[in-house]
Structures are given as structure tokens and as C-alpha cells.
Amino acid sequence: MTAPLPNAPASLSLPARLPLPARLPLLGLYPAKYRAAHGEEIAAVFAEATENASRSTALREWAHLAAHALRLRTRLSSSDPLGRIAAGAAPFILASGAGLSMVRLLTGLFLLDHFGSEDWGLPVSFRALMVAQACPWVLALLCASLGRWTSARILVLLGILGRIGSELASTPSPRWAFALFLLLLLPAGLVPGTLLLITPPDAVDLSARGRGRLVLAFLALAVPMSALAVCWPRPDPIDIFFGPTGISPVVQNLLDACAAWPVAVMSLALLLHLGAPRPDRLHAAGIAVAVLPWTAMLAPPYYLVPSQNSHDLLRNAGVVLAFLATATLLAHLRHTLRRSRPTDPPTTT
């Protein structure tokens, strides 16, 4: 005995023993015009995919179609400008998150004492917490580098939820929790992570070349930041949360320069993308979007909390915008020179 798919033509039917979510009105999630044009095809594909399928397989197929419908409704599909911008940003958000997590992983495993855990009286569980927060992003990058984007997104979601839960659970009061959410979780995890999760999977470049660029971006970010964390002298614990005090202008300038390194790496990627003979400007806009969360980051080598001073935020915003503007200008000049370069006339014999 079969039951018709909700909103599907009566001639199309599905197995009756399906999980409850798979019996929800799927076609109703699609925009009206798309539903009118492709409703029968969607229902037929879903019926075929779930015939003699297990409950988990049916639920997965329903979730895929529901996600596709929601992307069409929110104009985040691979054919929409917003979807293509998100697809351009997603690999660099993943590379940034994994690079930052690699430093946290290194710090949690080997350098926590170097960064003052003895002075803070931090328990061993704090080390395990830092490792647990960092691992999902690093594993997500590994999955993406192997072409498994769905697994990468699941790991990013676990990393976001774990980070939010652990950070908010460890705060002493609701006021501290709200401040932590605004200063740390929102710019450094929730917003970029959510953008990565809503990116249309079919728009992400998972070719061998695209995966190679993803790994290269990760290494360009993680290796210098990790080396700086290892080589930096042991700081005063209070400096980690309130900024270095009583240091020379030379050291402060070095900190400022190091803080701009991730921005410089991704701005170089933006320049190379825009400078290509036929650049995808929407993907390039996505790279620029992926740079913006670094506005809230604290200067290295700590990478543990974001800037908490409005002057730092304004300075960082100026640095980010300057790098993006420079990359855009250089790419424009490159195209101008390419167009003005004389072409050799064809030779005749």
C-alpha cells in the first residue's frame, strides 16, 4: 500500500512506511513557479529514491530536497548571486577556521603552560576543551580536501555547537555570556560558520585544483601563525585578555603587522582571482567576505580572544579594507594593461 507524496500529483506515490519528516509537505517548500514547472519531476525522483529504501535513506533524501527548496526560496542556490558569493567565501572560511583551530590545537596540546596556564590555575579539562573545540574544523578541512563537502559541513556544525556550548557553559554570569557571544562567538565562529553551512554544495569548487587551493590557503595561514605562537616569548597572562602593556613601539608594530598576515594571504588570493583573464566576480566577492571576520581578531600570537577595544576594531577594519582595496586596484590595473597591450598582427606568407 502506498501513500501519495504531499502536494504531488495523485499518480505519483511513495512507500507508506517512511519517517515522519519524509511525510511532511516537501513540494510546498519550493517556490510556486519552480513547483509548477518541476513538481512532478521532483516527486517522481523522490519516489524512486525512497522505494525499498531504509528509513535513514528516505530521511536523507527528504533532507536533501528540503535543503534545495529552502536555498531556492532564500535565493542561495548555485544559480543565484548570493549563492555564488557564499560559494566563493566558503573555502576560505574553512581554511581560516581550520588554520585558527590548528593554532588552538597546538596551544592546547603543547603550549598551554607556555601561555600561562600555571599562573591562571587552569584545570586539565581546559586543555581537553581547547582540543575538542579545534578538532572539528581541522577534520572538516581534511574531509573537504578529499572532496567530502557534506562531511565537512557536519563537522563544522559540530564545531560551532561545541564551541558555543562550552564557552557559554563556562561563563560565570548571563552578562558575561552575552559579552562573550558578541565579542568571540559571533564574529569568530557563528557568522562565518553559518555562511559556510548555507552555501550551496554544488557551487563549491571541489575539483582537484579547487581542493589544492583550499589546502594551500590553509597552510599559508596555519604554518606562520603556528610558528609565531611557538617562538613568541612567554607573555604576562593579563596581556592575553587585555592586550600587551608596557611594550616598545617596535614590538607593537610587529604585533600589528602579524595580525594582518591572514588578511594579506586572502587578499593575495583575491588578487589572483580577479586578475585572471575571465574572473568570476561573484566568487571574488565571496573571498572578500571571508576576510571580514578577521577584523574582530586579537593580534597574534595569542589567537584566543578577539579585539575588545573599539580602537583595535577600527584599526583592524582599516587594515582589512586597505588590503581588499589594494588587491582590487591591482587586479583592475592588470586588466587595463592586458587590454592596452598591442596584439601582433597575423603573419602572412
Short mmCIF file of C-alpha atoms in Angstrom, two decimals:
data_model
loop_
_atom_site.label_atom_id
_atom_site.label_comp_id
_atom_site.label_asym_id
_atom_site.label_seq_id
_atom_site.Cartn_x
_atom_site.Cartn_y
_atom_site.Cartn_z
CA MET A 1 0.00 0.00 0.00
CA THR A 2 1.39 3.39 -0.91
CA ALA A 3 0.62 6.91 0.19
CA PRO A 4 0.78 9.90 -2.17
CA LEU A 5 3.53 12.46 -1.71
CA PRO A 6 2.06 15.63 -0.19
CA ASN A 7 1.43 18.25 -2.87
CA ALA A 8 2.39 15.73 -5.56
CA PRO A 9 0.11 14.58 -8.39
CA ALA A 10 -2.13 11.68 -7.39
CA SER A 11 -0.48 9.40 -9.92
CA LEU A 12 2.82 9.61 -8.06
CA SER A 13 3.11 7.55 -4.89
CA LEU A 14 5.59 6.75 -2.18
CA PRO A 15 6.13 3.92 0.30
CA ALA A 16 3.81 4.33 3.28
CA ARG A 17 6.40 3.31 5.88
CA LEU A 18 8.53 6.45 5.89
CA PRO A 19 9.89 8.52 8.78
CA LEU A 20 7.63 11.34 9.88
CA PRO A 21 9.83 14.12 8.37
CA ALA A 22 9.70 12.36 4.99
CA ARG A 23 5.89 12.56 5.07
CA LEU A 24 5.88 16.35 5.55
CA PRO A 25 4.78 18.57 2.62
CA LEU A 26 8.01 18.63 0.67
CA LEU A 27 6.86 20.25 -2.56
CA GLY A 28 5.22 23.06 -0.63
CA LEU A 29 8.68 24.26 0.38
CA TYR A 30 9.54 25.08 -3.23
CA PRO A 31 8.67 28.44 -4.80
CA ALA A 32 5.37 28.33 -6.67
CA LYS A 33 6.85 28.82 -10.16
CA TYR A 34 9.51 26.18 -9.63
CA ARG A 35 6.94 23.80 -8.16
CA ALA A 36 4.65 24.26 -11.15
CA ALA A 37 7.49 23.61 -13.59
CA HIS A 38 9.26 20.74 -11.83
CA GLY A 39 6.84 19.39 -9.20
CA GLU A 40 6.09 16.12 -10.95
CA GLU A 41 9.77 15.51 -11.67
CA ILE A 42 10.73 16.15 -8.03
CA ALA A 43 8.01 13.84 -6.75
CA ALA A 44 8.99 11.10 -9.21
CA VAL A 45 12.68 11.34 -8.26
CA PHE A 46 11.83 11.22 -4.57
CA ALA A 47 9.52 8.24 -5.06
CA GLU A 48 12.20 6.35 -6.97
CA ALA A 49 14.92 7.19 -4.43
CA THR A 50 12.84 6.03 -1.46
CA GLU A 51 11.37 2.88 -2.98
CA ASN A 52 12.51 -0.09 -0.88
CA ALA A 53 14.88 2.29 0.92
CA SER A 54 15.64 2.24 4.62
CA ARG A 55 14.20 4.89 6.92
CA SER A 56 17.56 6.65 7.21
CA THR A 57 18.00 6.74 3.42
CA ALA A 58 14.50 8.14 2.95
CA LEU A 59 15.10 10.77 5.58
CA ARG A 60 18.40 11.76 3.95
CA GLU A 61 16.77 12.10 0.53
CA TRP A 62 14.00 14.23 2.03
CA ALA A 63 16.56 16.46 3.76
CA HIS A 64 18.49 16.97 0.51
CA LEU A 65 15.38 18.04 -1.37
CA ALA A 66 14.17 20.23 1.51
CA ALA A 67 17.55 21.98 1.66
CA HIS A 68 17.40 22.55 -2.10
CA ALA A 69 13.91 24.03 -1.77
CA LEU A 70 14.98 26.37 1.02
CA ARG A 71 18.01 27.52 -0.96
CA LEU A 72 15.73 28.38 -3.87
CA ARG A 73 13.36 30.28 -1.59
CA THR A 74 16.18 32.25 0.05
CA ARG A 75 17.98 32.82 -3.29
CA LEU A 76 21.02 30.92 -2.08
CA SER A 77 21.11 28.34 -4.85
CA SER A 78 24.09 27.89 -7.14
CA SER A 79 22.32 29.91 -9.85
CA ASP A 80 21.70 32.94 -7.62
CA PRO A 81 24.25 35.71 -6.97
CA LEU A 82 24.10 35.26 -3.18
CA GLY A 83 24.71 31.54 -3.53
CA ARG A 84 27.74 32.11 -5.74
CA ILE A 85 29.15 34.70 -3.34
CA ALA A 86 28.73 32.22 -0.48
CA ALA A 87 30.42 29.53 -2.59
CA GLY A 88 33.39 31.82 -3.11
CA ALA A 89 33.64 32.55 0.60
CA ALA A 90 33.15 29.02 1.94
CA PRO A 91 36.59 27.51 1.11
CA PHE A 92 38.41 30.48 2.62
CA ILE A 93 36.18 30.48 5.69
CA LEU A 94 37.03 26.81 6.13
CA ALA A 95 40.75 27.45 5.58
CA SER A 96 40.67 30.34 8.08
CA GLY A 97 38.73 28.40 10.69
CA ALA A 98 40.96 25.36 10.32
CA GLY A 99 44.12 27.49 10.45
CA LEU A 100 42.99 29.25 13.60
CA SER A 101 41.93 25.93 15.09
CA MET A 102 45.32 24.44 14.30
CA VAL A 103 46.94 27.14 16.43
CA ARG A 104 44.43 26.47 19.23
CA LEU A 105 45.12 22.75 18.91
CA LEU A 106 48.85 23.34 19.10
CA THR A 107 48.39 25.63 22.08
CA GLY A 108 46.05 23.25 23.88
CA LEU A 109 48.31 20.23 23.42
CA PHE A 110 51.79 21.64 23.85
CA LEU A 111 51.87 25.36 24.64
CA LEU A 112 49.22 25.93 27.30
CA ASP A 113 51.84 26.10 30.06
CA HIS A 114 53.90 28.44 27.90
CA PHE A 115 50.91 30.77 27.71
CA GLY A 116 50.43 30.96 31.43
CA SER A 117 48.18 28.09 32.50
CA GLU A 118 50.18 27.71 35.73
CA ASP A 119 49.52 31.33 36.60
CA TRP A 120 45.82 31.02 35.85
CA GLY A 121 45.39 27.76 37.74
CA LEU A 122 43.58 26.24 34.77
CA PRO A 123 42.46 22.62 35.15
CA VAL A 124 43.50 19.86 32.80
CA SER A 125 39.96 19.84 31.42
CA PHE A 126 40.63 23.26 29.91
CA ARG A 127 43.31 21.72 27.72
CA ALA A 128 40.93 18.99 26.61
CA LEU A 129 38.25 21.61 25.93
CA MET A 130 40.54 23.59 23.64
CA VAL A 131 41.44 20.44 21.74
CA ALA A 132 37.78 19.42 21.40
CA GLN A 133 36.87 22.85 20.06
CA ALA A 134 39.67 22.83 17.48
CA CYS A 135 39.44 19.28 16.12
CA PRO A 136 36.15 19.55 14.15
CA TRP A 137 37.41 22.40 11.96
CA VAL A 138 40.72 20.66 11.21
CA LEU A 139 38.91 17.41 10.40
CA ALA A 140 36.44 19.37 8.27
CA LEU A 141 39.28 20.74 6.18
CA LEU A 142 40.66 17.23 5.79
CA CYS A 143 37.26 15.99 4.56
CA ALA A 144 36.90 18.92 2.15
CA SER A 145 40.39 18.28 0.77
CA LEU A 146 39.20 14.74 -0.05
CA GLY A 147 36.10 16.08 -1.79
CA ARG A 148 33.67 15.18 1.02
CA TRP A 149 31.91 18.51 1.45
CA THR A 150 28.87 17.11 3.26
CA SER A 151 31.07 15.56 5.95
CA ALA A 152 32.99 18.82 6.22
CA ARG A 153 29.78 20.78 6.82
CA ILE A 154 28.62 18.34 9.50
CA LEU A 155 31.95 18.71 11.30
CA VAL A 156 31.76 22.50 11.07
CA LEU A 157 28.27 22.38 12.58
CA LEU A 158 29.56 20.20 15.42
CA GLY A 159 32.44 22.60 15.94
CA ILE A 160 30.12 25.61 16.12
CA LEU A 161 27.69 23.95 18.53
CA GLY A 162 30.51 22.60 20.69
CA ARG A 163 32.21 25.96 20.85
CA ILE A 164 29.04 27.80 21.76
CA GLY A 165 28.03 25.26 24.39
CA SER A 166 31.42 25.01 26.05
CA GLU A 167 32.07 28.74 26.08
CA LEU A 168 28.65 29.74 27.39
CA ALA A 169 28.64 26.94 29.98
CA SER A 170 31.93 28.19 31.41
CA THR A 171 30.86 31.82 31.83
CA PRO A 172 30.11 32.98 35.39
CA SER A 173 27.02 35.08 34.63
CA PRO A 174 24.50 35.87 31.86
CA ARG A 175 26.14 39.27 31.38
CA TRP A 176 29.49 37.62 30.70
CA ALA A 177 27.78 35.11 28.41
CA PHE A 178 26.23 37.90 26.34
CA ALA A 179 29.55 39.76 26.09
CA LEU A 180 31.32 36.55 25.11
CA PHE A 181 28.71 35.88 22.44
CA LEU A 182 29.13 39.34 20.90
CA LEU A 183 32.92 39.54 21.13
CA LEU A 184 34.00 36.00 20.39
CA LEU A 185 31.36 33.56 19.21
CA LEU A 186 29.51 35.83 16.77
CA PRO A 187 32.42 37.16 14.65
CA ALA A 188 34.90 34.31 15.13
CA GLY A 189 32.63 31.31 14.67
CA LEU A 190 28.88 31.70 14.36
CA VAL A 191 28.57 34.13 11.43
CA PRO A 192 31.30 32.68 9.16
CA GLY A 193 30.37 29.12 10.13
CA THR A 194 26.71 29.70 9.31
CA LEU A 195 27.65 31.18 5.94
CA LEU A 196 29.66 28.05 5.21
CA LEU A 197 26.75 25.81 6.20
CA ILE A 198 24.19 27.54 3.96
CA THR A 199 26.48 27.53 0.91
CA PRO A 200 25.02 25.52 -1.98
CA PRO A 201 27.23 22.41 -2.19
CA ASP A 202 27.05 22.19 -5.97
CA ALA A 203 28.56 25.69 -6.29
CA VAL A 204 31.71 24.95 -4.27
CA ASP A 205 34.78 24.20 -6.36
CA LEU A 206 35.76 20.68 -5.30
CA SER A 207 37.86 19.93 -8.35
CA ALA A 208 41.46 18.84 -7.81
CA ARG A 209 42.56 22.41 -8.46
CA GLY A 210 39.99 23.87 -6.07
CA ARG A 211 40.90 21.42 -3.31
CA GLY A 212 44.57 22.20 -3.88
CA ARG A 213 43.88 25.93 -3.42
CA LEU A 214 41.96 25.15 -0.22
CA VAL A 215 44.87 23.21 1.27
CA LEU A 216 47.38 25.83 0.12
CA ALA A 217 45.35 28.61 1.76
CA PHE A 218 45.15 26.59 4.98
CA LEU A 219 48.91 26.01 5.05
CA ALA A 220 49.65 29.66 4.23
CA LEU A 221 47.56 30.67 7.24
CA ALA A 222 48.28 27.91 9.76
CA VAL A 223 52.05 27.44 9.39
CA PRO A 224 53.15 31.07 10.03
CA MET A 225 50.60 31.56 12.82
CA SER A 226 51.67 28.33 14.50
CA ALA A 227 55.36 29.24 14.15
CA LEU A 228 54.70 32.63 15.71
CA ALA A 229 52.85 31.02 18.62
CA VAL A 230 55.74 28.60 19.21
CA CYS A 231 58.51 31.20 19.00
CA TRP A 232 56.86 34.06 20.85
CA PRO A 233 58.24 34.73 24.36
CA ARG A 234 56.10 33.72 27.31
CA PRO A 235 53.60 36.56 27.89
CA ASP A 236 52.15 38.03 31.03
CA PRO A 237 48.77 36.26 31.42
CA ILE A 238 46.92 39.56 31.76
CA ASP A 239 48.26 40.65 28.37
CA ILE A 240 46.35 37.85 26.65
CA PHE A 241 42.99 39.26 27.70
CA PHE A 242 43.68 42.98 27.99
CA GLY A 243 46.39 43.50 25.39
CA PRO A 244 50.15 43.89 25.83
CA THR A 245 51.12 46.68 28.22
CA GLY A 246 54.41 48.46 28.62
CA ILE A 247 55.94 47.14 25.41
CA SER A 248 58.09 49.04 22.98
CA PRO A 249 56.62 50.56 19.80
CA VAL A 250 58.77 48.17 17.75
CA VAL A 251 57.14 45.12 19.33
CA GLN A 252 53.70 46.69 19.00
CA ASN A 253 54.32 47.34 15.30
CA LEU A 254 55.39 43.72 14.91
CA LEU A 255 52.16 42.57 16.54
CA ASP A 256 50.14 44.81 14.24
CA ALA A 257 51.99 43.51 11.18
CA CYS A 258 51.47 39.88 12.23
CA ALA A 259 47.77 40.50 12.80
CA ALA A 260 47.46 41.45 9.13
CA TRP A 261 49.02 38.22 7.87
CA PRO A 262 45.77 36.24 7.36
CA VAL A 263 44.25 39.27 5.65
CA ALA A 264 47.29 39.54 3.38
CA VAL A 265 47.08 35.87 2.40
CA MET A 266 43.41 36.04 1.42
CA SER A 267 43.84 39.41 -0.28
CA LEU A 268 46.54 37.81 -2.42
CA ALA A 269 44.05 35.06 -3.30
CA LEU A 270 41.55 37.79 -4.21
CA LEU A 271 44.14 39.49 -6.43
CA LEU A 272 44.95 36.25 -8.24
CA HIS A 273 41.27 35.51 -8.73
CA LEU A 274 40.36 38.98 -10.00
CA GLY A 275 43.49 39.15 -12.12
CA ALA A 276 42.61 36.00 -14.07
CA PRO A 277 41.65 36.51 -17.74
CA ARG A 278 37.99 35.66 -17.03
CA PRO A 279 37.40 36.23 -13.32
CA ASP A 280 34.22 35.20 -11.56
CA ARG A 281 33.44 38.46 -9.78
CA LEU A 282 30.81 36.92 -7.51
CA HIS A 283 33.27 34.30 -6.27
CA ALA A 284 35.80 37.10 -5.80
CA ALA A 285 33.27 38.99 -3.69
CA GLY A 286 32.97 35.83 -1.60
CA ILE A 287 36.72 35.85 -0.94
CA ALA A 288 36.40 39.44 0.28
CA VAL A 289 33.54 38.41 2.58
CA ALA A 290 35.71 35.63 4.05
CA VAL A 291 38.33 38.22 5.05
CA LEU A 292 35.94 40.34 7.13
CA PRO A 293 35.79 38.17 10.31
CA TRP A 294 39.49 38.88 10.87
CA THR A 295 38.51 42.43 11.74
CA ALA A 296 37.49 41.15 15.19
CA MET A 297 40.63 39.11 15.85
CA LEU A 298 43.19 39.98 18.50
CA ALA A 299 46.77 40.44 17.40
CA PRO A 300 48.86 37.24 17.48
CA PRO A 301 50.44 35.18 18.81
CA TYR A 302 47.51 34.50 21.13
CA TYR A 303 44.59 33.91 18.71
CA LEU A 304 42.40 33.07 21.67
CA VAL A 305 40.09 36.07 22.04
CA PRO A 306 39.11 38.87 19.67
CA SER A 307 39.91 42.55 19.96
CA GLN A 308 37.96 44.05 22.85
CA ASN A 309 38.94 47.64 22.21
CA SER A 310 37.00 49.79 19.76
CA HIS A 311 40.25 51.36 18.60
CA ASP A 312 41.57 47.89 17.72
CA LEU A 313 38.43 47.14 15.76
CA LEU A 314 38.66 50.39 13.83
CA ARG A 315 42.33 49.81 13.12
CA ASN A 316 41.71 46.23 12.01
CA ALA A 317 38.81 47.33 9.81
CA GLY A 318 41.08 49.90 8.19
CA VAL A 319 43.74 47.26 7.57
CA VAL A 320 41.21 44.81 6.08
CA LEU A 321 39.66 47.41 3.78
CA ALA A 322 43.09 48.69 2.71
CA PHE A 323 44.24 45.21 1.69
CA LEU A 324 41.00 44.47 -0.16
CA ALA A 325 41.09 47.82 -1.95
CA THR A 326 44.73 47.32 -2.93
CA ALA A 327 44.06 43.84 -4.32
CA THR A 328 41.07 45.13 -6.31
CA LEU A 329 43.03 48.09 -7.67
CA LEU A 330 45.99 45.95 -8.73
CA ALA A 331 43.67 43.48 -10.46
CA HIS A 332 41.98 46.36 -12.29
CA LEU A 333 45.37 47.72 -13.39
CA ARG A 334 46.37 44.28 -14.60
CA HIS A 335 43.26 44.02 -16.76
CA THR A 336 43.82 47.55 -18.06
CA LEU A 337 47.38 46.74 -19.08
CA ARG A 338 46.25 43.49 -20.68
CA ARG A 339 43.65 45.32 -22.78
CA SER A 340 46.06 48.07 -23.81
CA ARG A 341 48.83 45.68 -24.78
CA PRO A 342 49.16 45.66 -28.59
CA THR A 343 48.49 42.39 -30.30
CA ASP A 344 50.75 41.21 -33.05
CA PRO A 345 49.10 41.18 -36.49
CA PRO A 346 48.76 37.78 -38.11
CA THR A 347 51.69 36.83 -40.22
CA THR A 348 51.16 36.24 -43.95
CA THR A 349 53.14 34.08 -46.23
#
